[in-house]
Amino acid sequence: MISIKEIENTQKVWGQGVVQIGALQSDRSEIETYTKDFVNRLYDFDHKEVLFKPTKAAIHQFRITKEGAISYFIGGNSKYSEDKGFALQPWTQVRFENAALILEENRALAMGNYFFTDTNGQDTKVEYTFGYRKDSNGKLKIDVHHSSLPFNIEESV
């Protein structure tokens, strides 16, 4: 059974990775290497289809390839011209607040809010649903990543 602790640990590693990407932004070669490793370690692109729907994407809002996911985090890919590199903000912290979890033997889902803290100490709240599965080594891999900005009722009126 996948545990809450395993989910929380994977979320912590994911948040630290996003912060590290931003910290490396002055060295493009290093940031590309780090981000490829980050996506390889945390996402399941090499073993199955991943459903990746990033927050700030409108033209290519669904990323089902590793290339598309990497572009979202660091930009610089002409196939995804809208990407400016979400993780390049830079962020100083990412904090997850799980609203609900579904835990199964080799699969889990987490839904809630995560908060991205910028260098001025301001938080950006984003809603997420992440799906996880255990790989053959017993490590959690993300196979569903959906995030969006909260609905603003004032903008809809």
PDB file of C-alpha atoms in Angstrom:
ATOM      1  CA  MET A   1       0.000   0.000   0.000  1.00  0.00           C
ATOM      2  CA  ILE A   2       1.316   3.459  -0.894  1.00  0.00           C
ATOM      3  CA  SER A   3       1.557   5.506   2.285  1.00  0.00           C
ATOM      4  CA  ILE A   4       0.781   9.138   3.037  1.00  0.00           C
ATOM      5  CA  LYS A   5       4.449   9.539   3.987  1.00  0.00           C
ATOM      6  CA  GLU A   6       5.563   8.327   0.530  1.00  0.00           C
ATOM      7  CA  ILE A   7       3.260  10.881  -1.117  1.00  0.00           C
ATOM      8  CA  GLU A   8       4.489  13.677   1.163  1.00  0.00           C
ATOM      9  CA  ASN A   9       8.136  12.759   0.538  1.00  0.00           C
ATOM     10  CA  THR A  10       7.629  12.759  -3.246  1.00  0.00           C
ATOM     11  CA  GLN A  11       5.859  16.118  -3.030  1.00  0.00           C
ATOM     12  CA  LYS A  12       8.721  17.532  -0.958  1.00  0.00           C
ATOM     13  CA  VAL A  13      11.303  16.315  -3.503  1.00  0.00           C
ATOM     14  CA  TRP A  14       9.203  17.766  -6.359  1.00  0.00           C
ATOM     15  CA  GLY A  15       8.990  21.166  -4.624  1.00  0.00           C
ATOM     16  CA  GLN A  16      12.715  21.220  -3.858  1.00  0.00           C
ATOM     17  CA  GLY A  17      13.417  20.372  -7.499  1.00  0.00           C
ATOM     18  CA  VAL A  18      11.322  23.286  -8.770  1.00  0.00           C
ATOM     19  CA  VAL A  19      13.168  25.629  -6.396  1.00  0.00           C
ATOM     20  CA  GLN A  20      16.546  24.228  -7.560  1.00  0.00           C
ATOM     21  CA  ILE A  21      15.671  24.793 -11.227  1.00  0.00           C
ATOM     22  CA  GLY A  22      15.152  28.492 -10.512  1.00  0.00           C
ATOM     23  CA  ALA A  23      18.388  28.671  -8.534  1.00  0.00           C
ATOM     24  CA  LEU A  24      20.308  27.363 -11.560  1.00  0.00           C
ATOM     25  CA  GLN A  25      18.880  29.817 -14.081  1.00  0.00           C
ATOM     26  CA  SER A  26      22.189  31.582 -14.754  1.00  0.00           C
ATOM     27  CA  ASP A  27      23.710  28.445 -16.349  1.00  0.00           C
ATOM     28  CA  ARG A  28      21.554  27.173 -19.224  1.00  0.00           C
ATOM     29  CA  SER A  29      23.549  23.975 -19.726  1.00  0.00           C
ATOM     30  CA  GLU A  30      23.333  23.045 -16.056  1.00  0.00           C
ATOM     31  CA  ILE A  31      19.637  23.890 -15.860  1.00  0.00           C
ATOM     32  CA  GLU A  32      18.864  21.681 -18.882  1.00  0.00           C
ATOM     33  CA  THR A  33      20.798  18.761 -17.393  1.00  0.00           C
ATOM     34  CA  TYR A  34      19.184  19.185 -13.979  1.00  0.00           C
ATOM     35  CA  THR A  35      15.651  19.530 -15.368  1.00  0.00           C
ATOM     36  CA  LYS A  36      15.980  16.443 -17.569  1.00  0.00           C
ATOM     37  CA  ASP A  37      17.126  14.472 -14.522  1.00  0.00           C
ATOM     38  CA  PHE A  38      14.289  15.978 -12.421  1.00  0.00           C
ATOM     39  CA  VAL A  39      11.666  14.892 -14.961  1.00  0.00           C
ATOM     40  CA  ASN A  40      13.282  11.449 -15.380  1.00  0.00           C
ATOM     41  CA  ARG A  41      13.373  10.864 -11.604  1.00  0.00           C
ATOM     42  CA  LEU A  42       9.863  12.037 -10.791  1.00  0.00           C
ATOM     43  CA  TYR A  43       7.715  11.410 -13.861  1.00  0.00           C
ATOM     44  CA  ASP A  44       6.902   8.108 -15.554  1.00  0.00           C
ATOM     45  CA  PHE A  45       7.394   9.184 -19.197  1.00  0.00           C
ATOM     46  CA  ASP A  46       9.787   6.305 -19.925  1.00  0.00           C
ATOM     47  CA  HIS A  47       7.347   3.549 -18.956  1.00  0.00           C
ATOM     48  CA  LYS A  48       3.875   4.765 -19.822  1.00  0.00           C
ATOM     49  CA  GLU A  49       1.876   7.734 -20.972  1.00  0.00           C
ATOM     50  CA  VAL A  50       1.844  10.633 -18.530  1.00  0.00           C
ATOM     51  CA  LEU A  51      -1.069  13.048 -18.372  1.00  0.00           C
ATOM     52  CA  PHE A  52       0.598  16.431 -17.776  1.00  0.00           C
ATOM     53  CA  LYS A  53      -1.585  19.558 -17.755  1.00  0.00           C
ATOM     54  CA  PRO A  54       0.502  22.491 -16.522  1.00  0.00           C
ATOM     55  CA  THR A  55      -0.907  25.649 -14.979  1.00  0.00           C
ATOM     56  CA  LYS A  56       0.242  28.317 -17.424  1.00  0.00           C
ATOM     57  CA  ALA A  57      -0.270  26.729 -20.821  1.00  0.00           C
ATOM     58  CA  ALA A  58      -2.975  27.705 -23.300  1.00  0.00           C
ATOM     59  CA  ILE A  59      -1.752  26.766 -26.782  1.00  0.00           C
ATOM     60  CA  HIS A  60      -0.256  23.390 -25.834  1.00  0.00           C
ATOM     61  CA  GLN A  61      -2.158  22.870 -22.618  1.00  0.00           C
ATOM     62  CA  PHE A  62      -1.680  19.087 -22.553  1.00  0.00           C
ATOM     63  CA  ARG A  63       1.887  17.735 -22.438  1.00  0.00           C
ATOM     64  CA  ILE A  64       2.088  14.001 -22.945  1.00  0.00           C
ATOM     65  CA  THR A  65       5.806  13.919 -23.797  1.00  0.00           C
ATOM     66  CA  LYS A  66       8.903  14.373 -21.702  1.00  0.00           C
ATOM     67  CA  GLU A  67      10.026  17.129 -24.092  1.00  0.00           C
ATOM     68  CA  GLY A  68       6.813  19.079 -23.455  1.00  0.00           C
ATOM     69  CA  ALA A  69       7.148  18.759 -19.688  1.00  0.00           C
ATOM     70  CA  ILE A  70      10.773  19.904 -19.683  1.00  0.00           C
ATOM     71  CA  SER A  71       9.859  22.877 -21.865  1.00  0.00           C
ATOM     72  CA  TYR A  72       7.169  23.919 -19.415  1.00  0.00           C
ATOM     73  CA  PHE A  73       9.640  24.005 -16.526  1.00  0.00           C
ATOM     74  CA  ILE A  74      12.488  25.837 -18.318  1.00  0.00           C
ATOM     75  CA  GLY A  75      11.235  27.159 -21.683  1.00  0.00           C
ATOM     76  CA  GLY A  76      13.566  27.555 -24.636  1.00  0.00           C
ATOM     77  CA  ASN A  77      11.892  24.989 -26.910  1.00  0.00           C
ATOM     78  CA  SER A  78      10.584  26.448 -30.176  1.00  0.00           C
ATOM     79  CA  LYS A  79       7.873  23.767 -30.357  1.00  0.00           C
ATOM     80  CA  TYR A  80       6.360  25.320 -27.224  1.00  0.00           C
ATOM     81  CA  SER A  81       6.809  29.029 -27.865  1.00  0.00           C
ATOM     82  CA  GLU A  82       4.397  30.008 -25.060  1.00  0.00           C
ATOM     83  CA  ASP A  83       6.707  28.509 -22.409  1.00  0.00           C
ATOM     84  CA  LYS A  84       8.706  31.056 -20.457  1.00  0.00           C
ATOM     85  CA  GLY A  85       9.970  28.531 -17.925  1.00  0.00           C
ATOM     86  CA  PHE A  86       7.588  28.262 -14.992  1.00  0.00           C
ATOM     87  CA  ALA A  87      10.322  27.043 -12.631  1.00  0.00           C
ATOM     88  CA  LEU A  88      12.651  29.929 -13.570  1.00  0.00           C
ATOM     89  CA  GLN A  89      10.566  32.384 -11.497  1.00  0.00           C
ATOM     90  CA  PRO A  90      12.601  31.758  -9.195  1.00  0.00           C
ATOM     91  CA  TRP A  91      10.661  30.254  -6.317  1.00  0.00           C
ATOM     92  CA  THR A  92      12.098  29.986  -2.810  1.00  0.00           C
ATOM     93  CA  GLN A  93       9.696  27.324  -1.543  1.00  0.00           C
ATOM     94  CA  VAL A  94       6.861  25.064  -2.660  1.00  0.00           C
ATOM     95  CA  ARG A  95       4.386  23.911  -0.022  1.00  0.00           C
ATOM     96  CA  PHE A  96       1.735  21.241  -0.629  1.00  0.00           C
ATOM     97  CA  GLU A  97      -1.585  21.087   1.223  1.00  0.00           C
ATOM     98  CA  ASN A  98      -3.340  17.846   0.408  1.00  0.00           C
ATOM     99  CA  ALA A  99      -7.133  18.127   0.556  1.00  0.00           C
ATOM    100  CA  ALA A 100      -7.688  14.430  -0.163  1.00  0.00           C
ATOM    101  CA  LEU A 101      -5.742  11.297  -0.997  1.00  0.00           C
ATOM    102  CA  ILE A 102      -6.726   7.993  -2.554  1.00  0.00           C
ATOM    103  CA  LEU A 103      -4.203   5.333  -1.594  1.00  0.00           C
ATOM    104  CA  GLU A 104      -4.017   1.908  -3.223  1.00  0.00           C
ATOM    105  CA  GLU A 105      -1.427  -0.845  -3.427  1.00  0.00           C
ATOM    106  CA  ASN A 106       0.569   0.541  -6.378  1.00  0.00           C
ATOM    107  CA  ARG A 107      -1.365   3.693  -7.247  1.00  0.00           C
ATOM    108  CA  ALA A 108      -2.352   6.891  -5.459  1.00  0.00           C
ATOM    109  CA  LEU A 109      -4.010  10.213  -6.196  1.00  0.00           C
ATOM    110  CA  ALA A 110      -3.507  13.474  -4.328  1.00  0.00           C
ATOM    111  CA  MET A 111      -5.581  16.628  -4.725  1.00  0.00           C
ATOM    112  CA  GLY A 112      -5.222  19.996  -3.041  1.00  0.00           C
ATOM    113  CA  ASN A 113      -3.412  23.309  -3.246  1.00  0.00           C
ATOM    114  CA  TYR A 114       0.239  24.012  -3.564  1.00  0.00           C
ATOM    115  CA  PHE A 115       1.794  27.359  -2.800  1.00  0.00           C
ATOM    116  CA  PHE A 116       4.793  28.772  -4.653  1.00  0.00           C
ATOM    117  CA  THR A 117       6.699  31.399  -2.660  1.00  0.00           C
ATOM    118  CA  ASP A 118       8.576  34.031  -4.681  1.00  0.00           C
ATOM    119  CA  THR A 119      11.682  35.974  -3.638  1.00  0.00           C
ATOM    120  CA  ASN A 120       9.492  38.709  -2.092  1.00  0.00           C
ATOM    121  CA  GLY A 121       7.801  36.176   0.181  1.00  0.00           C
ATOM    122  CA  GLN A 122       4.525  36.286  -1.776  1.00  0.00           C
ATOM    123  CA  ASP A 123       2.646  33.037  -2.315  1.00  0.00           C
ATOM    124  CA  THR A 124       0.896  31.976  -5.503  1.00  0.00           C
ATOM    125  CA  LYS A 125      -1.820  29.431  -4.805  1.00  0.00           C
ATOM    126  CA  VAL A 126      -2.335  26.733  -7.440  1.00  0.00           C
ATOM    127  CA  GLU A 127      -4.782  23.814  -7.418  1.00  0.00           C
ATOM    128  CA  TYR A 128      -3.441  20.379  -8.302  1.00  0.00           C
ATOM    129  CA  THR A 129      -4.239  16.736  -8.810  1.00  0.00           C
ATOM    130  CA  PHE A 130      -1.258  14.388  -9.032  1.00  0.00           C
ATOM    131  CA  GLY A 131      -1.389  10.671  -9.772  1.00  0.00           C
ATOM    132  CA  TYR A 132       1.396   8.391  -8.603  1.00  0.00           C
ATOM    133  CA  ARG A 133       2.313   4.784  -9.265  1.00  0.00           C
ATOM    134  CA  LYS A 134       5.058   2.598  -7.874  1.00  0.00           C
ATOM    135  CA  ASP A 135       7.718   1.607 -10.371  1.00  0.00           C
ATOM    136  CA  SER A 136       9.521  -1.749 -10.406  1.00  0.00           C
ATOM    137  CA  ASN A 137      12.008  -0.386  -7.829  1.00  0.00           C
ATOM    138  CA  GLY A 138       9.232   0.660  -5.435  1.00  0.00           C
ATOM    139  CA  LYS A 139       9.682   4.389  -6.102  1.00  0.00           C
ATOM    140  CA  LEU A 140       6.745   6.680  -6.739  1.00  0.00           C
ATOM    141  CA  LYS A 141       6.501   8.155 -10.222  1.00  0.00           C
ATOM    142  CA  ILE A 142       4.073  10.864 -11.295  1.00  0.00           C
ATOM    143  CA  ASP A 143       1.777   9.799 -14.119  1.00  0.00           C
ATOM    144  CA  VAL A 144      -0.903  12.479 -13.731  1.00  0.00           C
ATOM    145  CA  HIS A 145      -0.048  16.151 -13.215  1.00  0.00           C
ATOM    146  CA  HIS A 146      -2.932  18.595 -13.486  1.00  0.00           C
ATOM    147  CA  SER A 147      -2.730  22.080 -12.081  1.00  0.00           C
ATOM    148  CA  SER A 148      -4.693  25.261 -12.531  1.00  0.00           C
ATOM    149  CA  LEU A 149      -5.124  28.679 -11.006  1.00  0.00           C
ATOM    150  CA  PRO A 150      -8.112  29.020  -8.681  1.00  0.00           C
ATOM    151  CA  PHE A 151     -11.362  30.222 -10.214  1.00  0.00           C
ATOM    152  CA  ASN A 152     -11.903  33.960  -9.728  1.00  0.00           C
ATOM    153  CA  ILE A 153     -15.598  34.725  -9.428  1.00  0.00           C
ATOM    154  CA  GLU A 154     -14.991  38.471  -9.972  1.00  0.00           C
ATOM    155  CA  GLU A 155     -13.486  37.810 -13.412  1.00  0.00           C
ATOM    156  CA  SER A 156     -16.467  35.707 -14.483  1.00  0.00           C
ATOM    157  CA  VAL A 157     -19.097  38.382 -13.842  1.00  0.00           C
TER     158      VAL A 157
END
